[in-house]
Short mmCIF file of C-alpha atoms in Angstrom, two decimals:
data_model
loop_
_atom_site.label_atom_id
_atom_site.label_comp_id
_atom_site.label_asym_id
_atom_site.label_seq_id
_atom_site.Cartn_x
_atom_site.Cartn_y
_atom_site.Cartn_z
CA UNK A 200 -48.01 -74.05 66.63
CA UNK A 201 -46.90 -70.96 68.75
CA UNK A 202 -48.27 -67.48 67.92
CA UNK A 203 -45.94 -65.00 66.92
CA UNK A 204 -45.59 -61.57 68.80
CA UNK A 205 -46.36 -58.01 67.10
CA UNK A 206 -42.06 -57.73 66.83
CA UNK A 207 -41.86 -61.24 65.25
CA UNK A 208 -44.29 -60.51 62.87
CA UNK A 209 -42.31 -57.18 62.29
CA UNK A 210 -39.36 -58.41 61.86
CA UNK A 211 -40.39 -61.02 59.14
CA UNK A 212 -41.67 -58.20 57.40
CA UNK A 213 -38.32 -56.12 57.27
CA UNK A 214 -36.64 -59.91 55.85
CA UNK A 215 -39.25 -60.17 53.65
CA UNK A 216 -38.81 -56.98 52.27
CA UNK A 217 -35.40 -57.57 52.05
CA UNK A 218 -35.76 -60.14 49.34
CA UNK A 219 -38.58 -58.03 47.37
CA UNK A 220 -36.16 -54.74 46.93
CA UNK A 221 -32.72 -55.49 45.69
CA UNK A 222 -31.35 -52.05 47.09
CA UNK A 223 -32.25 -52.94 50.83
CA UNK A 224 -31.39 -56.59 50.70
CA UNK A 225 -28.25 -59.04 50.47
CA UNK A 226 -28.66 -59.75 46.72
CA UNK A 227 -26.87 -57.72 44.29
CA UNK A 228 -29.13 -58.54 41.50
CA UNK A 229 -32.59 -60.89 40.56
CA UNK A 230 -33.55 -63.49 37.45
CA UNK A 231 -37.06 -63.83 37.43
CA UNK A 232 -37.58 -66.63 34.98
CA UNK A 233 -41.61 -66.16 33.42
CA UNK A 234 -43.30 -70.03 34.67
CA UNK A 235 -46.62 -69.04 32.93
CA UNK A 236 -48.11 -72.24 31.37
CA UNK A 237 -47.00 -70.96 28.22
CA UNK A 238 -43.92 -70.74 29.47
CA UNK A 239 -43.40 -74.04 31.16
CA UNK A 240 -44.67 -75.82 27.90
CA UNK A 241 -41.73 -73.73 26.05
CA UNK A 242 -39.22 -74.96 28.04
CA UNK A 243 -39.12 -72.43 31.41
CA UNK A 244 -38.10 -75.79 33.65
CA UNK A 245 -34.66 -75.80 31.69
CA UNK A 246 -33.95 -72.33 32.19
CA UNK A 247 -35.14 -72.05 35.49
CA UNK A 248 -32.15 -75.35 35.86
CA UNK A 249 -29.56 -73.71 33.91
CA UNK A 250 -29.37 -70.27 35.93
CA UNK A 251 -29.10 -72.52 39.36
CA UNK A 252 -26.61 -74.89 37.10
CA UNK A 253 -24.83 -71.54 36.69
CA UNK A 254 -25.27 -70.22 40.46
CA UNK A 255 -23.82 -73.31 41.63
CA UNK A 256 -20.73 -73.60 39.45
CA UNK A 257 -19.38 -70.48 40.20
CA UNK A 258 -20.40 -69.97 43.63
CA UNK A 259 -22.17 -66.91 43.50
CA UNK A 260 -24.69 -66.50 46.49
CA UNK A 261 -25.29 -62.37 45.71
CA UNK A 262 -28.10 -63.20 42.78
CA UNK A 263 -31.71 -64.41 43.72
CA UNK A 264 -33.19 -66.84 41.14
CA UNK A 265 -37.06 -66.82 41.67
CA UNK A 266 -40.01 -67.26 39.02
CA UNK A 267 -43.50 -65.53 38.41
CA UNK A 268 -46.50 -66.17 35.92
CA UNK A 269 -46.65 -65.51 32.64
CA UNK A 270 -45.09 -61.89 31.50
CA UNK A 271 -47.59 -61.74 28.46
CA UNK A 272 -45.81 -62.35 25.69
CA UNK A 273 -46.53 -65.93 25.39
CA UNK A 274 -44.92 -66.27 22.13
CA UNK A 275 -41.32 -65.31 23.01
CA UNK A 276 -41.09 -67.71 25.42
CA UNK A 277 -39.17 -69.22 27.08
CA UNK A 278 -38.25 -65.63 29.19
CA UNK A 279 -36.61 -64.37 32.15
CA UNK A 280 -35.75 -61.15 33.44
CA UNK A 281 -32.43 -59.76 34.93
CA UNK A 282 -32.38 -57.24 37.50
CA UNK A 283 -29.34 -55.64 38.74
CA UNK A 284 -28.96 -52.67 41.70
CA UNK A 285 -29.19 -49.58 39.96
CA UNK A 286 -29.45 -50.53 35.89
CA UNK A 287 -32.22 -51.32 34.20
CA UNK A 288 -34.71 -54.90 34.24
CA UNK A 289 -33.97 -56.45 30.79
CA UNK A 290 -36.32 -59.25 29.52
CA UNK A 291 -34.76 -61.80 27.72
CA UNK A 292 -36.87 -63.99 25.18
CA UNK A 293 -36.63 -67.46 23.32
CA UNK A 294 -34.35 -68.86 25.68
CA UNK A 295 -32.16 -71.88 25.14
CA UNK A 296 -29.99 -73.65 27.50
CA UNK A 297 -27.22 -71.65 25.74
CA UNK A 298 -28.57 -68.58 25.81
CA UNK A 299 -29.31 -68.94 29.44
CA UNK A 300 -25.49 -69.81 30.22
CA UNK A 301 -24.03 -67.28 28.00
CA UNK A 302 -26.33 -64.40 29.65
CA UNK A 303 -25.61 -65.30 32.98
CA UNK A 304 -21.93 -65.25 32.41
CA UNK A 305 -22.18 -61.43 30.53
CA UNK A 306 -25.07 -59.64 31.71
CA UNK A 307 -24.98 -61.39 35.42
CA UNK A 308 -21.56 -62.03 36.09
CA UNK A 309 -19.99 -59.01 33.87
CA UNK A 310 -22.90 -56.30 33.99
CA UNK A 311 -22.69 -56.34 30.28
CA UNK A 312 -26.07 -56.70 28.74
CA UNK A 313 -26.61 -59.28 25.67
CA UNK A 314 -28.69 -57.41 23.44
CA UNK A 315 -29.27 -60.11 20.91
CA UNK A 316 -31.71 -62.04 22.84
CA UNK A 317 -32.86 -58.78 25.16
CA UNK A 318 -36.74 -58.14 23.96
CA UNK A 319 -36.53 -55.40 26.22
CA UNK A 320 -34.71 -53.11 28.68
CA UNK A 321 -36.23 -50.80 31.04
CA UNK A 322 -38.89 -50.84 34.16
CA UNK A 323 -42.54 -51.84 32.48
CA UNK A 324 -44.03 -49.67 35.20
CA UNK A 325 -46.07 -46.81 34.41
CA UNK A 326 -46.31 -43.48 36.24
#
């Protein structure tokens, strides 16, 4: 294995960050679907399938599907979150397959946000 240089290590860094902060990378928007144990044993796998399902079939390469832990509320889950450049995270609980599809194709694809599964809307950071 070859060491990497002070500039290599650098410029992995500025990629990196590229995928962390929507505004200074390639993607237009994130899905964070919640993979917490809790979520997982609701059905996470499924709706971590359906928004790739989704990615694929319309060939959009400008949204990032990733996962984290658990986002706390155990008992709405299955949940994911949608981030898009300059609006508001929503969290969407109680996912179904259905649900999944039908909020990718409003929220994702037409910025329109589907407030009948949202659980909430808005950064959860403090400050």
């Amino acid at each position: 294995m070859t060491k990497l240089t002070i500039d290599e290590l650098r410029k992995k860094r500025e990629e990196a960050k590229k995928s962390i902060y929507l505004r200074d990378g390639e993607f237009r928007g994130r899905i964070v679907v919640h993979m917490g144990t809790c979520g997982i044993a609701a059905g996470a796998r499924e709706i971590v399938s359906t928004f790739l399902s989704e990615l694929e079939k319309g060939g959009v390469k400008d949204i990032m599907v990733t996962t984290s832990g658990c986002a706390g509320l155990c008992s709405r889950e299955p949940m994911a979150t949608v981030e898009l450049v300059n609006t508001p995270p929503v969290k969407y609980g109680d996912l179904t397959p259905d649900k999944t599809a039908r909020i990718f194709k409003e929220h994702v694809l037409g910025g329109n946000i589907v407030t009948e599964y949202a659980i909430g809307i808005g950064s959860e950071k403090g400050g």
